[in-house]
PDB file of C-alpha atoms and ligand atoms in Angstrom:
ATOM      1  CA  UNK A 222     157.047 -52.407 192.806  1.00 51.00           C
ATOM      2  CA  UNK A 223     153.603 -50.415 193.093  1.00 67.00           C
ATOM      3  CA  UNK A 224     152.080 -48.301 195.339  1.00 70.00           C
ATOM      4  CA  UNK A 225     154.108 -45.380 196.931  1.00 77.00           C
ATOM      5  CA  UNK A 226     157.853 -44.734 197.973  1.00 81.00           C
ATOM      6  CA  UNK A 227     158.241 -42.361 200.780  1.00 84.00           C
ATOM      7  CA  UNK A 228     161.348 -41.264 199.054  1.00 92.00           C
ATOM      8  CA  UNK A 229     160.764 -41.066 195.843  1.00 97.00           C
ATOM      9  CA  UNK A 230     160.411 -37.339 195.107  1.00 98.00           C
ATOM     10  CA  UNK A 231     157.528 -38.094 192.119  1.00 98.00           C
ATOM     11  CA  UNK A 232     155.521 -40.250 194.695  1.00 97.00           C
ATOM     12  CA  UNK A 233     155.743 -37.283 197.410  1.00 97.00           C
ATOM     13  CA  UNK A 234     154.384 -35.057 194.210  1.00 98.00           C
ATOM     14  CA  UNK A 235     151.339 -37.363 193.723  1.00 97.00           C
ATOM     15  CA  UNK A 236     151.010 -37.127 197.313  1.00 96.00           C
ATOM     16  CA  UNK A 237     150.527 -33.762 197.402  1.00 96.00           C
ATOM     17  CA  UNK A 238     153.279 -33.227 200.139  1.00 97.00           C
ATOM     18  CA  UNK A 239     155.600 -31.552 197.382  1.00 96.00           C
ATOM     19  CA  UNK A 240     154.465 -28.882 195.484  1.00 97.00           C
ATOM     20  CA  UNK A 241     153.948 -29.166 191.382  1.00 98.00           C
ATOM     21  CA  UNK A 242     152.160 -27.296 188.745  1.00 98.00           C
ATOM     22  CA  UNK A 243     149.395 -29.862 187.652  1.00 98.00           C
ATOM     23  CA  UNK A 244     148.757 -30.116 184.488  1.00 98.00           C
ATOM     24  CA  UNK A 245     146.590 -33.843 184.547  1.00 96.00           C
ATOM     25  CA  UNK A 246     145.427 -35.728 188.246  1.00 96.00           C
ATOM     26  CA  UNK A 247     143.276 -38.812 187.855  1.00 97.00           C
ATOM     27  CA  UNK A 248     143.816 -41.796 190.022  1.00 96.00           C
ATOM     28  CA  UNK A 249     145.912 -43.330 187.477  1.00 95.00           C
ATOM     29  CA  UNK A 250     148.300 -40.555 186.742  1.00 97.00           C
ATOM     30  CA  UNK A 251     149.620 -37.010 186.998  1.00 98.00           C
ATOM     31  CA  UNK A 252     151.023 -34.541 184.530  1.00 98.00           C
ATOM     32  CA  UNK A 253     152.599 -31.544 185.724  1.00 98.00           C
ATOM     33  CA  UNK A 254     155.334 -29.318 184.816  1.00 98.00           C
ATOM     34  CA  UNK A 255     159.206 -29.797 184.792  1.00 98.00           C
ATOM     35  CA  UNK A 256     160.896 -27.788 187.146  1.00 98.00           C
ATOM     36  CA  UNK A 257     164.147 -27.974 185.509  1.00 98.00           C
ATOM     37  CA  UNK A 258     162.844 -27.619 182.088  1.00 98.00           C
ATOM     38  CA  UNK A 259     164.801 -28.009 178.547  1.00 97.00           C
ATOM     39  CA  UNK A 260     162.306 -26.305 176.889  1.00 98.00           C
ATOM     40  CA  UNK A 261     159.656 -23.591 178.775  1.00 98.00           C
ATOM     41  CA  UNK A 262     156.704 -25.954 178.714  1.00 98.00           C
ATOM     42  CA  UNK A 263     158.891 -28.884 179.534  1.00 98.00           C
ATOM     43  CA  UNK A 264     155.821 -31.516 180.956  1.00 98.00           C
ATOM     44  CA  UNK A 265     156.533 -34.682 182.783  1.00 98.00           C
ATOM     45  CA  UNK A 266     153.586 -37.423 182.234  1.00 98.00           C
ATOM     46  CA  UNK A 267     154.022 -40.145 185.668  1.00 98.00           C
ATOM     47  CA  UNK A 268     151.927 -42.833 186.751  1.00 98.00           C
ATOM     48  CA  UNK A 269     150.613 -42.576 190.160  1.00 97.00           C
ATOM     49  CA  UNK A 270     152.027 -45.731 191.540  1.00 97.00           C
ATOM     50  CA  UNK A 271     155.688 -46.151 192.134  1.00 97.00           C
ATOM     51  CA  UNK A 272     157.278 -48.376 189.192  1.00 97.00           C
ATOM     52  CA  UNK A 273     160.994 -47.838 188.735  1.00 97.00           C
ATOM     53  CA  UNK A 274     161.560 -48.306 185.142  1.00 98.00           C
ATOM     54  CA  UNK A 275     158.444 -48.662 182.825  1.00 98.00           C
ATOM     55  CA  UNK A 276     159.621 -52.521 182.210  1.00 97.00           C
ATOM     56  CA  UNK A 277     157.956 -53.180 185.802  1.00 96.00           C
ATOM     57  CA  UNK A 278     154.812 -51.534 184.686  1.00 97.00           C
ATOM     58  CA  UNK A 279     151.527 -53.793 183.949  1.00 96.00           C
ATOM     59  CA  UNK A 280     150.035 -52.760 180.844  1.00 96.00           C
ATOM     60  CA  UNK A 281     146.729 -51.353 181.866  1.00 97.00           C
ATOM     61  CA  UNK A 282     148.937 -49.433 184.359  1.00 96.00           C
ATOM     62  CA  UNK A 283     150.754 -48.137 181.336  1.00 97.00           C
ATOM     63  CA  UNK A 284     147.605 -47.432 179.185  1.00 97.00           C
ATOM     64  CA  UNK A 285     145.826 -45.926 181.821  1.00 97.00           C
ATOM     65  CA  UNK A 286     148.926 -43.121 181.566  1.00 98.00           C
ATOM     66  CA  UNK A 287     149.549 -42.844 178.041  1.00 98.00           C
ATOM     67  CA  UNK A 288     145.971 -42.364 177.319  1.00 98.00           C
ATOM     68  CA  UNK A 289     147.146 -38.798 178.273  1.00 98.00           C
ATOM     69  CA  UNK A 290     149.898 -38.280 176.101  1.00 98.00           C
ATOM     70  CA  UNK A 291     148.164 -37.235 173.240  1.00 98.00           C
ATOM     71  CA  UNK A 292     146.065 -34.359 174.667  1.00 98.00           C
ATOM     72  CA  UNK A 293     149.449 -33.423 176.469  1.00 98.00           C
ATOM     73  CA  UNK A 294     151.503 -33.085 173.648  1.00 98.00           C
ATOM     74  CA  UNK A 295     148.389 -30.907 171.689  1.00 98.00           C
ATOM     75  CA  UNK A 296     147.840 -29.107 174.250  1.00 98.00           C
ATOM     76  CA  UNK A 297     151.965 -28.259 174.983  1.00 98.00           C
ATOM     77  CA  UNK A 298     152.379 -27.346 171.072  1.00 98.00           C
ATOM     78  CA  UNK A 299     148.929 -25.045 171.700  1.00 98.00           C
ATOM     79  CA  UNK A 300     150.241 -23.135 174.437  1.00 98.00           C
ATOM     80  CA  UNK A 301     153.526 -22.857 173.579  1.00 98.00           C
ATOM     81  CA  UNK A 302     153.189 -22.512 169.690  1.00 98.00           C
ATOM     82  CA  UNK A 303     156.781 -24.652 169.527  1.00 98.00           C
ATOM     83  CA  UNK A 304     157.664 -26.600 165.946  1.00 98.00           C
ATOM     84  CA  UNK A 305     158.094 -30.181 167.268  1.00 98.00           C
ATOM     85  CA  UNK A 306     157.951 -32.020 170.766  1.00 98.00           C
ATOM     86  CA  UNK A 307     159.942 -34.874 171.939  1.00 98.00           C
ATOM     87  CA  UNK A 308     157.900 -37.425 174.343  1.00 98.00           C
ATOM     88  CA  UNK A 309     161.767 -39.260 175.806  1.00 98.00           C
ATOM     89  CA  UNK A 310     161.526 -41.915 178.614  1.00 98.00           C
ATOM     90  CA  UNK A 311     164.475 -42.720 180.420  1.00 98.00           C
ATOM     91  CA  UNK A 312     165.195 -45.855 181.651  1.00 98.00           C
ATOM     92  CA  UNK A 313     168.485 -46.707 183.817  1.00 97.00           C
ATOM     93  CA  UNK A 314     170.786 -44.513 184.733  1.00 97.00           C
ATOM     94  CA  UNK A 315     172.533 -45.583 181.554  1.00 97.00           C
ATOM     95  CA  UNK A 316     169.675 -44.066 179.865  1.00 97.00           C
ATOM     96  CA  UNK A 317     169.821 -40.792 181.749  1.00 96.00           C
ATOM     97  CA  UNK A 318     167.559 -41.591 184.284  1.00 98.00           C
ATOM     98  CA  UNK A 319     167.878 -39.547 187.631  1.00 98.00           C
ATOM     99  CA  UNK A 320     164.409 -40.038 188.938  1.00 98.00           C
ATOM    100  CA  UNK A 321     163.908 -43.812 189.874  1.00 98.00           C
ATOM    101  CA  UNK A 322     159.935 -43.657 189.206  1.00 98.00           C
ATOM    102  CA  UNK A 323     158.762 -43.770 185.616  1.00 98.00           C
ATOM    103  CA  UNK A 324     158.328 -40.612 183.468  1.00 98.00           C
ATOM    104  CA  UNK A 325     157.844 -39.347 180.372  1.00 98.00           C
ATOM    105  CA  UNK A 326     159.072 -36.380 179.383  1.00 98.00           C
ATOM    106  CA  UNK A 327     157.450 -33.940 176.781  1.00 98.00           C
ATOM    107  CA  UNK A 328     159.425 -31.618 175.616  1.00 98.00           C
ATOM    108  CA  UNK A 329     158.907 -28.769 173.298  1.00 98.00           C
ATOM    109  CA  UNK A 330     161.357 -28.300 170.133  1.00 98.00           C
ATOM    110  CA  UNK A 331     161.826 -25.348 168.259  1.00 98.00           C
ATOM    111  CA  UNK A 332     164.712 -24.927 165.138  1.00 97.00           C
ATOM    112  CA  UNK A 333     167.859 -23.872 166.707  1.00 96.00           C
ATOM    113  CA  UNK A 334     166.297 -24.936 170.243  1.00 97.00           C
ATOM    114  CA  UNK A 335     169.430 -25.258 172.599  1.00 94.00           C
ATOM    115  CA  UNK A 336     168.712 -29.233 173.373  1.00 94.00           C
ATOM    116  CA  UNK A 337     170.134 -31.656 171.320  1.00 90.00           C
ATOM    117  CA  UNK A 338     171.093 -35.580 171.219  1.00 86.00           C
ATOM    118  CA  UNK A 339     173.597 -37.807 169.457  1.00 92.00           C
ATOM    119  CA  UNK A 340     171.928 -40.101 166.716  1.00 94.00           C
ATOM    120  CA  UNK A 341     174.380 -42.531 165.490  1.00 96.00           C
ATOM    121  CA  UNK A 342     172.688 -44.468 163.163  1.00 97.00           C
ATOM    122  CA  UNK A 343     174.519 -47.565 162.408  1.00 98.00           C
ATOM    123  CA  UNK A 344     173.643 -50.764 160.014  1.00 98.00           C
ATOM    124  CA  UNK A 345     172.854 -54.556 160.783  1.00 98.00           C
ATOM    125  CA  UNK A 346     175.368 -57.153 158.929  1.00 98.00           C
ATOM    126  CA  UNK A 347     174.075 -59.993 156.874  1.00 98.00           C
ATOM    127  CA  UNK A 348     171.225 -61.802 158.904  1.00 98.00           C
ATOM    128  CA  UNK A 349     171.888 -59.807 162.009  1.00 98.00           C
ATOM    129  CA  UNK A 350     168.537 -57.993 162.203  1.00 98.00           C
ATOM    130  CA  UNK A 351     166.493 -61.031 161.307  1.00 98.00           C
ATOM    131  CA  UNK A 352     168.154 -62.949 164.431  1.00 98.00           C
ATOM    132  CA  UNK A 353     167.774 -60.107 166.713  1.00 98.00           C
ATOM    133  CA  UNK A 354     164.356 -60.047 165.547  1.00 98.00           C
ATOM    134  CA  UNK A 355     163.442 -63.387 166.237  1.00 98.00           C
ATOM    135  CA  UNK A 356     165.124 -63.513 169.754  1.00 98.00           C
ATOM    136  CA  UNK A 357     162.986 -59.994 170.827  1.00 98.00           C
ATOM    137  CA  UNK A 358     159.725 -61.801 169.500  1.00 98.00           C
ATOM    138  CA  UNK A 359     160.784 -65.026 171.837  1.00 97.00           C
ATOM    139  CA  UNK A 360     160.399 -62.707 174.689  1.00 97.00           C
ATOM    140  CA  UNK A 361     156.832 -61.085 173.531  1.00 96.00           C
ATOM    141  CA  UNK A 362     153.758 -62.155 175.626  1.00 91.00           C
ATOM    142  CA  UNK A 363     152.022 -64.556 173.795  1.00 85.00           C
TER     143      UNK A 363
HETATM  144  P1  AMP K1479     165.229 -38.015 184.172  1.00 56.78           P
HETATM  145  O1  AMP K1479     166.625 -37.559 183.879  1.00 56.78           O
HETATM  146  O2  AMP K1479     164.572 -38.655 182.954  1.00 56.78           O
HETATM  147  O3  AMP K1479     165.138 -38.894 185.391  1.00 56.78           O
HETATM  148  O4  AMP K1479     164.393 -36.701 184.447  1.00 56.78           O
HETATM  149  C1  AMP K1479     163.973 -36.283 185.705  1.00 56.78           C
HETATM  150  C2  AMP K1479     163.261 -34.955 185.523  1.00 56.78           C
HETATM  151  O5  AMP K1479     162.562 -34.643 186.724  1.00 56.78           O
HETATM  152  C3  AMP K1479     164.196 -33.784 185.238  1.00 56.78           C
HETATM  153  O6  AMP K1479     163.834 -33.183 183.992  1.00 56.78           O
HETATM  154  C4  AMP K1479     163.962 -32.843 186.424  1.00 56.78           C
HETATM  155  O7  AMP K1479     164.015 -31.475 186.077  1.00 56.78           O
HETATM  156  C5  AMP K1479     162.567 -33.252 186.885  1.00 56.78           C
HETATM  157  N1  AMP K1479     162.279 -32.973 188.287  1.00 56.78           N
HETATM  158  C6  AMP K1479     163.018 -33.318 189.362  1.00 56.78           C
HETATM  159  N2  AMP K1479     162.428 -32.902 190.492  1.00 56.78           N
HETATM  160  C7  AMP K1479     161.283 -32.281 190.122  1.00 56.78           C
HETATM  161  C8  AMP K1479     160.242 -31.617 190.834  1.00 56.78           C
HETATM  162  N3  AMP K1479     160.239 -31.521 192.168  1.00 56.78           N
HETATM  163  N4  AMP K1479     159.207 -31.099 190.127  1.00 56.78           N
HETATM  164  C9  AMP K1479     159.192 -31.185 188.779  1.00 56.78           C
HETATM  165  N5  AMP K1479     160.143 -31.798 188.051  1.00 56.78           N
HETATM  166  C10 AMP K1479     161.170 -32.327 188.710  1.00 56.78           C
HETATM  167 ZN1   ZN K1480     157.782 -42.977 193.222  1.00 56.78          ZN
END
């Protein structure tokens, strides 16, 4: 689903009917700051059209965003002089997603920092990966 969502809270921001600190505003996208922020500097990268989860997105839609992510993510460490970043996009509630528009999140990291996720690493039995593998490649565009 494109276009705008009078609810959505990230299409009213792109709007301009709801205040945000701007960080990026071309007519593909918008970066601007987090308001609820893990990290001070805490950046949220959106498209300008109103896409749920980024499975809906078409790909120049995508790549017209992401185009920005690297300059973001330089520019975050710059200013805020932090170790690491994390670029996380949540899909699903599932997946932690509260805001049903797609966004990616950058998000400074610093050692000791007070955010921190679960990584439970696990291992594929005999042939597993291969077959998972194959089945994910049956569903890749040509
Ligand atoms: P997620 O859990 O991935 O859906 O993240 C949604 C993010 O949107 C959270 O980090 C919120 O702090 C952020 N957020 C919600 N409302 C606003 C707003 N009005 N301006 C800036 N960020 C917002
Ligand atoms: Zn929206």
């Amino acid at each position: 689903m494109a276009e705008t969502n009078t609810e959505c809270i990230f299409c009213r921001i792109a709007a301009g009917e709801i205040p945000a600190e701007r960080l990026v505003a071309d007519e593909a996208s918008l970066a601007f700051m987090d308001i609820g922020p893990l990290a001070e500097g805490h950046v949220l990268l959106v498209p300008r059209e109103h896409y749920e989860t980024l499975d809906d997105m078409p790909a120049e839609t995508a790549g017209a965003m992401l185009r920005h992510l690297p300059a973001l993510v330089r520019a975050v460490q710059t200013a805020t002089g932090c170790q690491g970043v994390n670029v996380l996009q949540n899909n699903g509630r599932v997946a932690h997603q509260v805001v049903p528009h797609v966004h990616f999140h950058v998000i400074p990291r610093d050692e000791g920092d007070a955010f921190a996720f679960n990584w439970p690493a696990g291992s594929y039995a005999e042939g597993r990966m291969a077959e998972l593998a194959e089945q994910i490649r049956s569903h890749m565009p040509e």
